[in-house]
Amino acid sequence: MALAHDLGALAIDIAREAGELARVRRTEGVAVAATKSALADIVTDADREVEALIRGRLAVERPDDGFLGEESGAERGTSDVTWVVDPIDGTVNYAYGIPSYAVSIAAVIGEPTPAEWEAVAGVVFNPASGELFHAVRGEGARLGDRRLVVNAEPTAAGALLATGFGYDPATHAGDLARVARVMPLARDIRRAGAASLDFAFVAAGRLDGYFERGLQPWDHAAGALLVTEAGGLVGGAGDGGTVSSDLAVASGPMLFERLLTAAS
Ligand code: LIP
């Protein structure tokens, strides 16, 4: 699909520029601009500045497309393409200076909701590590130029799994109960603090699987495509087929059903 390939190339170019801005602002010192859904749900001036850069580039390059961003909201376009953007995923890591955060940009076609859209291109770029994960539908997932493949199944020691916890303390008991239900599948659990990188690490075989409740569309739009283009499966609550705020699950094919059942 020539369009998807072109959208992917544009996403990479913009992600690199946006990531460099985020990296520079981090070196200059990061200020919390506001809190959102909970005291722990922060937004920094850099989040807003980086999203403005991304949105501005897209307005020039793809003026008819829609936009759905964590910080500046949604705007429908007149084309069939919507850009789903988390300018700095792993905001709390970013604010604390933990070098595990990413610019996440996805191009989707169709209705701009996770249950309806088809992601056709995605980029997850960690400017602190320089690692740029990218995928175009039908063309595979890559870290730089290296093709990515998920772990088909965990070793006999169990699965190395990642998860996360919501910003609202009232959700922590349920999230911890979910970890307890999943633990019999695991050799260990990682909590890296950036959903897009968790998906990217599943795609790269650095994790056997990932599960989390409470993700927003911009947290998973690009990362889920990385996983499926690397031969993995993604899904969530209900029929298990769609990632949503109720539940996100991603893994290689042999683990997926067990992980989805335990995490549901
Ligand atoms: C974050 C996710 C993380 C999750 C946090 C938050 P943000 O996104 O990447 O996996 O546990 O609650 O949703 O807020 O840094 O863009």
Short mmCIF file of N, CA and C in Angstrom, two decimals, residues 69-165:
data_model
loop_
_atom_site.label_atom_id
_atom_site.label_comp_id
_atom_site.label_asym_id
_atom_site.label_seq_id
_atom_site.Cartn_x
_atom_site.Cartn_y
_atom_site.Cartn_z
N GLY A 69 -4.88 13.69 19.64
CA GLY A 69 -3.67 13.80 20.46
C GLY A 69 -4.00 13.83 21.94
N GLU A 70 -3.04 13.33 22.75
CA GLU A 70 -3.30 13.27 24.19
C GLU A 70 -3.53 14.64 24.79
N GLU A 71 -2.80 15.64 24.29
CA GLU A 71 -2.84 16.94 24.96
C GLU A 71 -3.75 17.96 24.30
N SER A 72 -3.97 17.83 22.99
CA SER A 72 -4.77 18.89 22.32
C SER A 72 -6.07 18.35 21.76
N GLY A 73 -6.39 17.09 22.02
CA GLY A 73 -7.70 16.59 21.67
C GLY A 73 -7.84 16.13 20.24
N ALA A 74 -9.11 16.08 19.81
CA ALA A 74 -9.44 15.45 18.53
C ALA A 74 -9.97 16.49 17.54
N GLU A 75 -9.61 16.26 16.26
CA GLU A 75 -10.17 17.08 15.17
C GLU A 75 -10.36 16.17 13.96
N ARG A 76 -11.58 16.04 13.49
CA ARG A 76 -11.82 15.17 12.34
C ARG A 76 -11.30 15.84 11.07
N GLY A 77 -10.81 15.03 10.15
CA GLY A 77 -10.34 15.56 8.87
C GLY A 77 -11.33 15.25 7.77
N THR A 78 -10.95 15.59 6.55
CA THR A 78 -11.80 15.27 5.40
C THR A 78 -11.24 14.08 4.61
N SER A 79 -10.03 13.65 4.98
CA SER A 79 -9.50 12.43 4.37
C SER A 79 -9.91 11.25 5.25
N ASP A 80 -9.49 10.06 4.88
CA ASP A 80 -9.84 8.88 5.66
C ASP A 80 -8.77 8.55 6.70
N VAL A 81 -7.76 9.45 6.80
CA VAL A 81 -6.61 9.20 7.67
C VAL A 81 -6.71 10.07 8.92
N THR A 82 -6.43 9.47 10.07
CA THR A 82 -6.33 10.19 11.34
C THR A 82 -4.99 9.85 11.98
N TRP A 83 -4.34 10.89 12.52
CA TRP A 83 -3.08 10.69 13.22
C TRP A 83 -3.35 10.60 14.71
N VAL A 84 -2.90 9.53 15.34
CA VAL A 84 -3.13 9.30 16.77
C VAL A 84 -1.78 9.45 17.48
N VAL A 85 -1.68 10.44 18.36
CA VAL A 85 -0.37 10.91 18.84
C VAL A 85 -0.30 11.00 20.36
N ASP A 86 0.74 10.38 20.92
CA ASP A 86 1.13 10.66 22.30
C ASP A 86 2.49 11.33 22.22
N PRO A 87 2.57 12.62 22.49
CA PRO A 87 3.82 13.33 22.25
C PRO A 87 4.98 12.86 23.12
N ILE A 88 4.67 12.56 24.38
CA ILE A 88 5.65 11.97 25.29
C ILE A 88 4.92 10.91 26.11
N ASP A 89 5.03 9.67 25.65
CA ASP A 89 4.44 8.56 26.40
C ASP A 89 5.45 8.14 27.46
N GLY A 90 4.95 7.99 28.69
CA GLY A 90 5.86 7.79 29.82
C GLY A 90 6.20 9.13 30.45
N THR A 91 5.15 9.95 30.55
CA THR A 91 5.35 11.34 31.02
C THR A 91 5.97 11.40 32.41
N VAL A 92 5.55 10.49 33.28
CA VAL A 92 6.10 10.52 34.64
C VAL A 92 7.58 10.15 34.61
N ASN A 93 7.95 9.13 33.80
CA ASN A 93 9.38 8.82 33.63
C ASN A 93 10.13 10.06 33.16
N TYR A 94 9.55 10.73 32.16
CA TYR A 94 10.18 11.93 31.59
C TYR A 94 10.38 12.99 32.65
N ALA A 95 9.36 13.21 33.46
CA ALA A 95 9.43 14.26 34.49
C ALA A 95 10.48 13.94 35.55
N TYR A 96 10.66 12.63 35.85
CA TYR A 96 11.65 12.22 36.86
C TYR A 96 13.05 12.05 36.29
N GLY A 97 13.16 12.13 34.94
CA GLY A 97 14.47 11.94 34.33
C GLY A 97 14.84 10.49 34.07
N ILE A 98 13.84 9.61 34.11
CA ILE A 98 14.08 8.19 33.78
C ILE A 98 14.05 8.08 32.25
N PRO A 99 15.14 7.59 31.65
CA PRO A 99 15.24 7.63 30.17
C PRO A 99 14.43 6.56 29.47
N SER A 100 13.16 6.45 29.85
CA SER A 100 12.26 5.45 29.24
C SER A 100 10.95 6.14 28.92
N TYR A 101 10.94 6.85 27.80
CA TYR A 101 9.76 7.58 27.32
C TYR A 101 9.83 7.60 25.80
N ALA A 102 8.71 7.88 25.16
CA ALA A 102 8.71 7.76 23.70
C ALA A 102 7.70 8.70 23.05
N VAL A 103 8.05 9.13 21.85
CA VAL A 103 7.08 9.80 20.97
C VAL A 103 6.35 8.69 20.22
N SER A 104 5.04 8.66 20.32
CA SER A 104 4.26 7.61 19.67
C SER A 104 3.32 8.25 18.65
N ILE A 105 3.49 7.88 17.39
CA ILE A 105 2.69 8.44 16.29
C ILE A 105 2.14 7.30 15.45
N ALA A 106 0.84 7.28 15.25
CA ALA A 106 0.22 6.26 14.39
C ALA A 106 -0.68 6.93 13.36
N ALA A 107 -0.73 6.37 12.17
CA ALA A 107 -1.69 6.78 11.14
C ALA A 107 -2.72 5.67 11.02
N VAL A 108 -3.99 6.02 11.19
CA VAL A 108 -5.06 5.03 11.12
C VAL A 108 -6.03 5.44 10.02
N ILE A 109 -6.72 4.45 9.47
CA ILE A 109 -7.71 4.67 8.43
C ILE A 109 -9.07 4.23 8.94
N GLY A 110 -10.10 4.99 8.65
CA GLY A 110 -11.46 4.67 9.09
C GLY A 110 -11.88 5.53 10.26
N GLU A 111 -12.96 5.11 10.91
CA GLU A 111 -13.43 5.83 12.09
C GLU A 111 -12.32 5.92 13.13
N PRO A 112 -12.10 7.12 13.70
CA PRO A 112 -10.98 7.28 14.63
C PRO A 112 -11.27 6.75 16.03
N THR A 113 -11.71 5.52 16.11
CA THR A 113 -11.86 4.84 17.41
C THR A 113 -11.19 3.47 17.31
N PRO A 114 -10.56 3.02 18.39
CA PRO A 114 -9.78 1.78 18.33
C PRO A 114 -10.57 0.57 17.81
N ALA A 115 -11.86 0.52 18.10
CA ALA A 115 -12.66 -0.63 17.65
C ALA A 115 -12.94 -0.56 16.15
N GLU A 116 -12.81 0.63 15.55
CA GLU A 116 -13.19 0.81 14.14
C GLU A 116 -12.00 1.00 13.22
N TRP A 117 -10.90 1.58 13.72
CA TRP A 117 -9.85 2.01 12.80
C TRP A 117 -8.97 0.83 12.37
N GLU A 118 -8.22 1.08 11.27
CA GLU A 118 -7.16 0.16 10.84
C GLU A 118 -5.86 0.96 10.87
N ALA A 119 -4.99 0.57 11.81
CA ALA A 119 -3.69 1.24 11.86
C ALA A 119 -2.85 0.79 10.67
N VAL A 120 -2.29 1.74 9.93
CA VAL A 120 -1.52 1.41 8.74
C VAL A 120 -0.04 1.79 8.86
N ALA A 121 0.27 2.65 9.83
CA ALA A 121 1.68 3.01 10.05
C ALA A 121 1.84 3.45 11.49
N GLY A 122 2.98 3.12 12.08
CA GLY A 122 3.21 3.50 13.47
C GLY A 122 4.69 3.65 13.76
N VAL A 123 5.00 4.62 14.63
CA VAL A 123 6.38 4.86 15.07
C VAL A 123 6.39 5.04 16.59
N VAL A 124 7.33 4.39 17.25
CA VAL A 124 7.57 4.61 18.68
C VAL A 124 9.05 4.93 18.81
N PHE A 125 9.37 6.16 19.21
CA PHE A 125 10.76 6.61 19.22
C PHE A 125 11.15 7.06 20.62
N ASN A 126 12.18 6.39 21.17
CA ASN A 126 12.73 6.79 22.47
C ASN A 126 13.97 7.64 22.24
N PRO A 127 13.89 8.94 22.37
CA PRO A 127 15.04 9.80 22.06
C PRO A 127 16.18 9.65 23.06
N ALA A 128 15.88 9.12 24.25
CA ALA A 128 16.94 8.91 25.24
C ALA A 128 17.86 7.76 24.82
N SER A 129 17.27 6.74 24.22
CA SER A 129 18.08 5.58 23.78
C SER A 129 18.42 5.66 22.30
N GLY A 130 17.69 6.50 21.57
CA GLY A 130 17.87 6.58 20.12
C GLY A 130 17.18 5.47 19.37
N GLU A 131 16.43 4.62 20.07
CA GLU A 131 15.77 3.48 19.41
C GLU A 131 14.45 3.94 18.78
N LEU A 132 14.36 3.67 17.48
CA LEU A 132 13.15 4.02 16.73
C LEU A 132 12.53 2.75 16.18
N PHE A 133 11.37 2.41 16.76
CA PHE A 133 10.61 1.24 16.33
C PHE A 133 9.55 1.72 15.33
N HIS A 134 9.39 1.01 14.24
CA HIS A 134 8.41 1.46 13.25
C HIS A 134 7.82 0.29 12.49
N ALA A 135 6.62 0.52 11.98
CA ALA A 135 5.92 -0.53 11.22
C ALA A 135 4.98 0.10 10.21
N VAL A 136 4.83 -0.57 9.08
CA VAL A 136 3.82 -0.25 8.08
C VAL A 136 3.03 -1.53 7.86
N ARG A 137 1.70 -1.42 7.81
CA ARG A 137 0.86 -2.63 7.67
C ARG A 137 1.28 -3.41 6.42
N GLY A 138 1.56 -4.68 6.65
CA GLY A 138 1.95 -5.56 5.54
C GLY A 138 3.42 -5.54 5.21
N GLU A 139 4.17 -4.65 5.89
CA GLU A 139 5.60 -4.55 5.58
C GLU A 139 6.48 -4.94 6.75
N GLY A 140 5.87 -5.42 7.85
CA GLY A 140 6.64 -5.85 9.00
C GLY A 140 6.97 -4.71 9.94
N ALA A 141 7.56 -5.09 11.07
CA ALA A 141 7.98 -4.12 12.10
C ALA A 141 9.51 -4.15 12.18
N ARG A 142 10.10 -3.00 12.46
CA ARG A 142 11.56 -2.89 12.50
C ARG A 142 12.02 -2.01 13.65
N LEU A 143 13.21 -2.30 14.13
CA LEU A 143 13.96 -1.40 15.01
C LEU A 143 15.11 -0.90 14.15
N GLY A 144 15.04 0.36 13.75
CA GLY A 144 15.97 0.82 12.73
C GLY A 144 15.72 0.02 11.46
N ASP A 145 16.76 -0.67 10.98
CA ASP A 145 16.61 -1.50 9.79
C ASP A 145 16.39 -2.97 10.12
N ARG A 146 16.46 -3.32 11.42
CA ARG A 146 16.38 -4.74 11.79
C ARG A 146 14.93 -5.18 11.94
N ARG A 147 14.57 -6.25 11.22
CA ARG A 147 13.22 -6.80 11.29
C ARG A 147 12.95 -7.38 12.68
N LEU A 148 11.77 -7.15 13.19
CA LEU A 148 11.40 -7.61 14.53
C LEU A 148 10.47 -8.82 14.45
N VAL A 149 10.65 -9.75 15.39
CA VAL A 149 9.77 -10.92 15.51
C VAL A 149 9.50 -11.17 16.99
N VAL A 150 8.23 -11.37 17.33
CA VAL A 150 7.87 -11.65 18.72
C VAL A 150 8.41 -13.01 19.14
N ASN A 151 8.49 -13.25 20.44
CA ASN A 151 8.81 -14.59 20.95
C ASN A 151 7.59 -15.47 20.72
N ALA A 152 7.75 -16.53 19.98
CA ALA A 152 6.59 -17.39 19.64
C ALA A 152 5.94 -17.91 20.91
N GLU A 153 6.78 -18.39 21.86
CA GLU A 153 6.21 -18.82 23.14
C GLU A 153 7.27 -18.66 24.23
N PRO A 154 6.85 -18.53 25.48
CA PRO A 154 7.82 -18.34 26.58
C PRO A 154 8.66 -19.59 26.80
N THR A 155 9.77 -19.43 27.51
CA THR A 155 10.59 -20.59 27.88
C THR A 155 9.88 -21.35 29.01
N ALA A 156 10.43 -22.49 29.36
CA ALA A 156 9.84 -23.32 30.43
C ALA A 156 9.87 -22.59 31.78
N ALA A 157 10.72 -21.55 31.87
CA ALA A 157 10.79 -20.79 33.13
C ALA A 157 9.57 -19.90 33.32
N GLY A 158 8.81 -19.68 32.28
CA GLY A 158 7.65 -18.79 32.36
C GLY A 158 7.86 -17.55 31.52
N ALA A 159 6.83 -16.72 31.46
CA ALA A 159 6.84 -15.55 30.57
C ALA A 159 7.39 -14.32 31.28
N LEU A 160 8.23 -13.56 30.58
CA LEU A 160 8.63 -12.25 31.07
C LEU A 160 7.57 -11.25 30.61
N LEU A 161 6.83 -10.70 31.55
CA LEU A 161 5.66 -9.88 31.25
C LEU A 161 5.83 -8.46 31.77
N ALA A 162 5.20 -7.51 31.09
CA ALA A 162 5.16 -6.12 31.55
C ALA A 162 3.71 -5.73 31.82
N THR A 163 3.55 -4.81 32.72
CA THR A 163 2.23 -4.26 32.98
C THR A 163 2.37 -2.82 33.44
N GLY A 164 1.26 -2.22 33.83
CA GLY A 164 1.26 -0.86 34.34
C GLY A 164 0.09 -0.64 35.25
N PHE A 165 0.09 0.50 35.93
CA PHE A 165 -0.94 0.82 36.90
C PHE A 165 -1.49 2.21 36.59
#
